[in-house]
Amino acid sequence: MEEKIDEAFLVKVSSINDLARLASSMAAHLILMPIYRFNKNNKAVYFVQATYKDYYKFYGIPLIYYYESSENISHEKSKYVLIKTDELGEKVEISDKIKPGWIAIPIINIEEIPKFFLS
């Protein structure tokens, strides 16, 4: 009998900073990795999607890195996750506009909860 492989693997991260760091690291490779957002149980859930490229058994299986926020932030005032790293450290902000010198990661709002979050 063939082993069933999941549609996606969910990986919960501890902060929005972790998602920002992951998404911004892809910018160096000219790959846009937006942060998706939907509401579930009065929480905003933010996630990015990646895939295994080198692990033969799970090649192409989506990895979903996500963060659940208890903050109720207006979608109009939170269009981007901004990240800046300098000699003072790492700064991450959610903003309605981009800022010079920051990497701006767009937030894409999803109306329906993706089925891989329903299980």
Tab-separated table of C-alpha atoms in Angstrom:
chain	number	residue	atom	x	y	z
A	1	MET	CA	0.000	0.000	0.000
A	2	GLU	CA	1.333	3.410	-0.955
A	3	GLU	CA	1.900	5.860	1.892
A	4	LYS	CA	-0.337	8.949	1.736
A	5	ILE	CA	1.573	12.222	1.767
A	6	ASP	CA	-0.119	15.236	3.307
A	7	GLU	CA	-1.226	18.138	1.104
A	8	ALA	CA	0.767	20.594	3.199
A	9	PHE	CA	2.770	20.699	6.400
A	10	LEU	CA	1.860	23.394	8.909
A	11	VAL	CA	4.687	24.906	10.931
A	12	LYS	CA	3.728	27.375	13.664
A	13	VAL	CA	6.276	30.111	14.344
A	14	SER	CA	6.520	32.209	17.490
A	15	SER	CA	6.241	35.725	16.007
A	16	ILE	CA	5.436	37.824	12.977
A	17	ASN	CA	9.166	38.643	12.962
A	18	ASP	CA	9.900	35.034	12.011
A	19	LEU	CA	7.576	35.265	9.005
A	20	ALA	CA	9.061	38.618	7.998
A	21	ARG	CA	12.572	37.214	8.184
A	22	LEU	CA	11.610	34.198	6.062
A	23	ALA	CA	9.792	36.262	3.427
A	24	SER	CA	12.502	38.924	3.242
A	25	SER	CA	15.251	36.320	2.824
A	26	MET	CA	13.672	35.314	-0.484
A	27	ALA	CA	13.918	38.893	-1.798
A	28	ALA	CA	17.668	38.365	-2.277
A	29	HIS	CA	16.758	35.616	-4.776
A	30	LEU	CA	14.222	37.899	-6.513
A	31	ILE	CA	11.376	35.697	-5.323
A	32	LEU	CA	8.293	37.481	-4.037
A	33	MET	CA	6.943	35.767	-0.936
A	34	PRO	CA	3.847	37.647	0.255
A	35	ILE	CA	2.371	37.146	3.684
A	36	TYR	CA	-1.222	35.937	3.535
A	37	ARG	CA	-3.783	36.777	6.207
A	38	PHE	CA	-7.221	35.496	7.195
A	39	ASN	CA	-9.356	35.626	10.335
A	40	LYS	CA	-10.110	32.508	12.366
A	41	ASN	CA	-11.747	32.441	15.820
A	42	ASN	CA	-11.239	36.201	16.297
A	43	LYS	CA	-7.525	35.902	15.549
A	44	ALA	CA	-5.572	37.096	12.560
A	45	VAL	CA	-3.589	34.244	11.048
A	46	TYR	CA	-0.583	35.224	8.932
A	47	PHE	CA	1.238	32.693	6.766
A	48	VAL	CA	3.787	32.192	4.017
A	49	GLN	CA	4.160	29.203	1.756
A	50	ALA	CA	7.422	27.504	0.885
A	51	THR	CA	8.279	24.091	-0.571
A	52	TYR	CA	10.923	21.458	-0.053
A	53	LYS	CA	13.318	21.503	-2.977
A	54	ASP	CA	15.907	18.948	-1.891
A	55	TYR	CA	14.121	16.314	0.174
A	56	TYR	CA	13.175	13.546	-2.271
A	57	LYS	CA	10.108	12.169	-0.489
A	58	PHE	CA	8.507	15.565	0.100
A	59	TYR	CA	9.719	17.354	-3.032
A	60	GLY	CA	7.161	20.002	-3.930
A	61	ILE	CA	4.989	19.547	-0.822
A	62	PRO	CA	4.005	22.993	0.516
A	63	LEU	CA	5.319	24.064	3.887
A	64	ILE	CA	3.026	26.599	5.500
A	65	TYR	CA	4.735	28.733	8.145
A	66	TYR	CA	2.117	30.586	10.176
A	67	TYR	CA	1.608	32.901	13.121
A	68	GLU	CA	-1.620	33.508	15.038
A	69	SER	CA	-2.026	37.030	16.335
A	70	SER	CA	-4.523	37.969	19.013
A	71	GLU	CA	-4.365	41.583	17.865
A	72	ASN	CA	-7.333	42.824	15.882
A	73	ILE	CA	-5.634	45.091	13.345
A	74	SER	CA	-7.576	46.977	10.680
A	75	HIS	CA	-6.901	45.562	7.221
A	76	GLU	CA	-6.789	49.107	5.837
A	77	LYS	CA	-3.996	50.064	8.245
A	78	SER	CA	-1.971	46.896	7.765
A	79	LYS	CA	-1.062	46.376	4.137
A	80	TYR	CA	2.644	45.597	4.570
A	81	VAL	CA	5.020	43.923	6.945
A	82	LEU	CA	8.164	46.057	6.999
A	83	ILE	CA	11.540	44.726	8.065
A	84	LYS	CA	14.820	46.549	8.525
A	85	THR	CA	18.061	45.156	9.832
A	86	ASP	CA	20.955	47.399	10.751
A	87	GLU	CA	23.697	47.765	13.365
A	88	LEU	CA	21.022	48.391	16.011
A	89	GLY	CA	19.268	45.087	15.291
A	90	GLU	CA	16.093	43.933	13.643
A	91	LYS	CA	12.929	46.012	13.409
A	92	VAL	CA	9.582	44.675	12.179
A	93	GLU	CA	6.449	46.776	11.769
A	94	ILE	CA	3.014	46.353	10.252
A	95	SER	CA	2.103	49.438	8.226
A	96	ASP	CA	-0.286	50.852	5.636
A	97	LYS	CA	2.608	52.179	3.522
A	98	ILE	CA	6.199	51.412	2.633
A	99	LYS	CA	9.204	53.271	4.046
A	100	PRO	CA	12.537	54.038	2.386
A	101	GLY	CA	15.304	51.702	3.550
A	102	TRP	CA	12.895	48.959	4.656
A	103	ILE	CA	11.959	45.735	2.887
A	104	ALA	CA	8.190	45.854	2.335
A	105	ILE	CA	6.383	42.520	2.234
A	106	PRO	CA	2.797	42.801	0.987
A	107	ILE	CA	-0.005	41.325	3.081
A	108	ILE	CA	-2.613	39.554	0.969
A	109	ASN	CA	-6.015	39.196	2.660
A	110	ILE	CA	-7.846	35.932	2.083
A	111	GLU	CA	-11.621	35.796	2.513
A	112	GLU	CA	-11.909	32.038	3.114
A	113	ILE	CA	-9.805	29.865	5.371
A	114	PRO	CA	-7.611	27.566	3.236
A	115	LYS	CA	-8.609	23.914	3.599
A	116	PHE	CA	-5.216	22.893	4.974
A	117	PHE	CA	-5.998	25.024	8.076
A	118	LEU	CA	-9.326	23.309	8.664
A	119	SER	CA	-8.002	19.929	9.751
